[in-house]
PDB file of C-alpha atoms in Angstrom:
ATOM      1  CA  UNK A   1     116.895   7.172  35.958  1.00 49.00           C
ATOM      2  CA  UNK A   2     117.384  10.748  36.942  1.00 52.00           C
ATOM      3  CA  UNK A   3     117.903  11.310  40.654  1.00 55.00           C
ATOM      4  CA  UNK A   4     117.037  14.692  42.240  1.00 57.00           C
ATOM      5  CA  UNK A   5     118.285  16.585  45.423  1.00 55.00           C
ATOM      6  CA  UNK A   6     116.810  20.084  46.461  1.00 55.00           C
ATOM      7  CA  UNK A   7     118.369  22.265  48.801  1.00 55.00           C
ATOM      8  CA  UNK A   8     115.238  23.338  51.289  1.00 56.00           C
ATOM      9  CA  UNK A   9     116.752  24.673  54.375  1.00 58.00           C
ATOM     10  CA  UNK A  10     117.860  28.323  54.252  1.00 65.00           C
ATOM     11  CA  UNK A  11     121.895  28.350  54.603  1.00 69.00           C
ATOM     12  CA  UNK A  12     121.725  24.353  55.424  1.00 76.00           C
ATOM     13  CA  UNK A  13     123.760  22.241  52.224  1.00 80.00           C
ATOM     14  CA  UNK A  14     121.678  19.412  51.946  1.00 81.00           C
ATOM     15  CA  UNK A  15     122.884  15.797  50.529  1.00 83.00           C
ATOM     16  CA  UNK A  16     121.371  12.567  49.712  1.00 85.00           C
ATOM     17  CA  UNK A  17     122.532   8.950  48.978  1.00 89.00           C
ATOM     18  CA  UNK A  18     121.080   6.227  47.120  1.00 88.00           C
ATOM     19  CA  UNK A  19     122.248   2.725  47.649  1.00 91.00           C
ATOM     20  CA  UNK A  20     121.219  -0.808  47.254  1.00 92.00           C
ATOM     21  CA  UNK A  21     120.431  -3.414  49.765  1.00 95.00           C
ATOM     22  CA  UNK A  22     120.856  -7.279  49.121  1.00 95.00           C
ATOM     23  CA  UNK A  23     118.140  -9.164  51.380  1.00 96.00           C
ATOM     24  CA  UNK A  24     118.248  -6.265  53.766  1.00 96.00           C
ATOM     25  CA  UNK A  25     121.838  -5.504  53.899  1.00 96.00           C
ATOM     26  CA  UNK A  26     124.355  -3.295  51.978  1.00 95.00           C
ATOM     27  CA  UNK A  27     127.415  -5.046  50.214  1.00 94.00           C
ATOM     28  CA  UNK A  28     130.753  -4.899  52.216  1.00 94.00           C
ATOM     29  CA  UNK A  29     132.850  -6.475  49.929  1.00 92.00           C
ATOM     30  CA  UNK A  30     134.509  -4.993  47.430  1.00 92.00           C
ATOM     31  CA  UNK A  31     132.214  -2.003  48.900  1.00 93.00           C
ATOM     32  CA  UNK A  32     128.726  -0.596  48.912  1.00 94.00           C
ATOM     33  CA  UNK A  33     127.140   0.465  45.940  1.00 92.00           C
ATOM     34  CA  UNK A  34     126.047   3.841  46.217  1.00 91.00           C
ATOM     35  CA  UNK A  35     125.894   7.553  44.760  1.00 87.00           C
ATOM     36  CA  UNK A  36     125.495  10.784  46.767  1.00 85.00           C
ATOM     37  CA  UNK A  37     124.338  14.172  46.075  1.00 82.00           C
ATOM     38  CA  UNK A  38     125.523  17.443  47.684  1.00 79.00           C
ATOM     39  CA  UNK A  39     123.865  20.486  47.385  1.00 78.00           C
ATOM     40  CA  UNK A  40     124.882  23.712  49.066  1.00 76.00           C
ATOM     41  CA  UNK A  41     122.805  26.632  47.109  1.00 69.00           C
ATOM     42  CA  UNK A  42     119.076  27.043  46.567  1.00 69.00           C
ATOM     43  CA  UNK A  43     118.570  24.855  43.487  1.00 70.00           C
ATOM     44  CA  UNK A  44     116.241  21.652  42.726  1.00 70.00           C
ATOM     45  CA  UNK A  45     118.863  19.220  40.633  1.00 71.00           C
ATOM     46  CA  UNK A  46     117.350  16.667  38.891  1.00 71.00           C
ATOM     47  CA  UNK A  47     120.679  14.483  37.347  1.00 72.00           C
ATOM     48  CA  UNK A  48     120.671  11.511  34.668  1.00 75.00           C
ATOM     49  CA  UNK A  49     122.495   8.840  36.610  1.00 78.00           C
ATOM     50  CA  UNK A  50     123.779   5.443  36.458  1.00 80.00           C
ATOM     51  CA  UNK A  51     124.744   3.501  39.448  1.00 82.00           C
ATOM     52  CA  UNK A  52     126.816  -0.005  39.101  1.00 86.00           C
ATOM     53  CA  UNK A  53     128.739  -2.226  41.237  1.00 89.00           C
ATOM     54  CA  UNK A  54     129.720  -5.821  41.809  1.00 89.00           C
ATOM     55  CA  UNK A  55     128.547  -7.385  45.210  1.00 91.00           C
ATOM     56  CA  UNK A  56     130.460 -10.513  46.881  1.00 91.00           C
ATOM     57  CA  UNK A  57     129.328 -10.131  50.113  1.00 93.00           C
ATOM     58  CA  UNK A  58     127.166  -8.377  52.986  1.00 94.00           C
ATOM     59  CA  UNK A  59     127.678  -7.694  56.334  1.00 91.00           C
ATOM     60  CA  UNK A  60     125.684 -11.205  56.885  1.00 93.00           C
ATOM     61  CA  UNK A  61     127.983 -13.152  54.439  1.00 93.00           C
ATOM     62  CA  UNK A  62     128.848 -14.151  51.270  1.00 92.00           C
ATOM     63  CA  UNK A  63     125.610 -13.942  48.380  1.00 91.00           C
ATOM     64  CA  UNK A  64     124.833 -17.560  47.879  1.00 88.00           C
ATOM     65  CA  UNK A  65     123.264 -18.869  44.729  1.00 85.00           C
ATOM     66  CA  UNK A  66     119.165 -18.173  44.470  1.00 87.00           C
ATOM     67  CA  UNK A  67     116.366 -15.729  45.082  1.00 91.00           C
ATOM     68  CA  UNK A  68     117.253 -12.666  46.489  1.00 92.00           C
ATOM     69  CA  UNK A  69     115.343  -9.367  47.532  1.00 94.00           C
ATOM     70  CA  UNK A  70     117.299  -5.960  46.079  1.00 92.00           C
ATOM     71  CA  UNK A  71     116.008  -2.603  47.129  1.00 92.00           C
ATOM     72  CA  UNK A  72     117.208   0.672  46.367  1.00 89.00           C
ATOM     73  CA  UNK A  73     117.413   2.836  49.107  1.00 91.00           C
ATOM     74  CA  UNK A  74     117.841   6.911  49.844  1.00 89.00           C
ATOM     75  CA  UNK A  75     119.178   8.158  53.143  1.00 88.00           C
ATOM     76  CA  UNK A  76     121.321  10.254  54.333  1.00 86.00           C
ATOM     77  CA  UNK A  77     124.889  11.214  53.221  1.00 85.00           C
ATOM     78  CA  UNK A  78     127.534  11.479  56.027  1.00 81.00           C
ATOM     79  CA  UNK A  79     127.076  14.691  58.390  1.00 82.00           C
ATOM     80  CA  UNK A  80     125.064  16.535  55.886  1.00 80.00           C
ATOM     81  CA  UNK A  81     121.046  16.971  56.399  1.00 79.00           C
ATOM     82  CA  UNK A  82     119.045  14.951  54.198  1.00 78.00           C
ATOM     83  CA  UNK A  83     117.926  16.676  51.055  1.00 76.00           C
ATOM     84  CA  UNK A  84     114.022  16.559  49.542  1.00 76.00           C
ATOM     85  CA  UNK A  85     115.154  13.435  47.018  1.00 77.00           C
ATOM     86  CA  UNK A  86     113.589  11.854  44.660  1.00 74.00           C
ATOM     87  CA  UNK A  87     114.054   9.150  42.189  1.00 75.00           C
ATOM     88  CA  UNK A  88     113.247   8.375  38.534  1.00 73.00           C
ATOM     89  CA  UNK A  89     111.764  12.052  37.799  1.00 72.00           C
ATOM     90  CA  UNK A  90     110.317  11.594  34.195  1.00 73.00           C
ATOM     91  CA  UNK A  91     112.543   9.128  33.343  1.00 74.00           C
ATOM     92  CA  UNK A  92     112.584   5.197  33.104  1.00 74.00           C
ATOM     93  CA  UNK A  93     114.271   3.061  35.870  1.00 75.00           C
ATOM     94  CA  UNK A  94     115.701  -0.176  34.596  1.00 78.00           C
ATOM     95  CA  UNK A  95     117.654  -2.670  37.595  1.00 79.00           C
ATOM     96  CA  UNK A  96     119.535  -5.250  35.742  1.00 81.00           C
ATOM     97  CA  UNK A  97     121.087  -7.874  37.989  1.00 82.00           C
ATOM     98  CA  UNK A  98     123.362 -10.702  36.900  1.00 82.00           C
ATOM     99  CA  UNK A  99     125.164 -13.519  38.592  1.00 80.00           C
ATOM    100  CA  UNK A 100     128.738 -13.857  38.203  1.00 77.00           C
ATOM    101  CA  UNK A 101     131.324 -16.359  38.703  1.00 75.00           C
ATOM    102  CA  UNK A 102     134.680 -15.597  40.619  1.00 70.00           C
ATOM    103  CA  UNK A 103     137.190 -13.938  39.673  1.00 70.00           C
ATOM    104  CA  UNK A 104     135.209 -10.789  39.353  1.00 61.00           C
TER     105      UNK A 104
END
């Protein structure tokens, strides 16, 4: 899928962060599954991206077998002003989830 970050505030760098949540919580073990884009000039970037990761647990605890809700979210990245951000511009977006048995 393509991710887009556009510079929209004069002389203020912007950024955005795309990240997954499982049942409303971000992954914490081994780490969050995310990608960020920073823009510091008058531009409109559209970048093909692949976001992959393994999630053993969230802040709520280990992920048990069964049905879960997985969401893709866009939000602020670090201290930067939130960019005008979009996902999937003129592209196909595929979300593939696989249950894995330890060790990862």
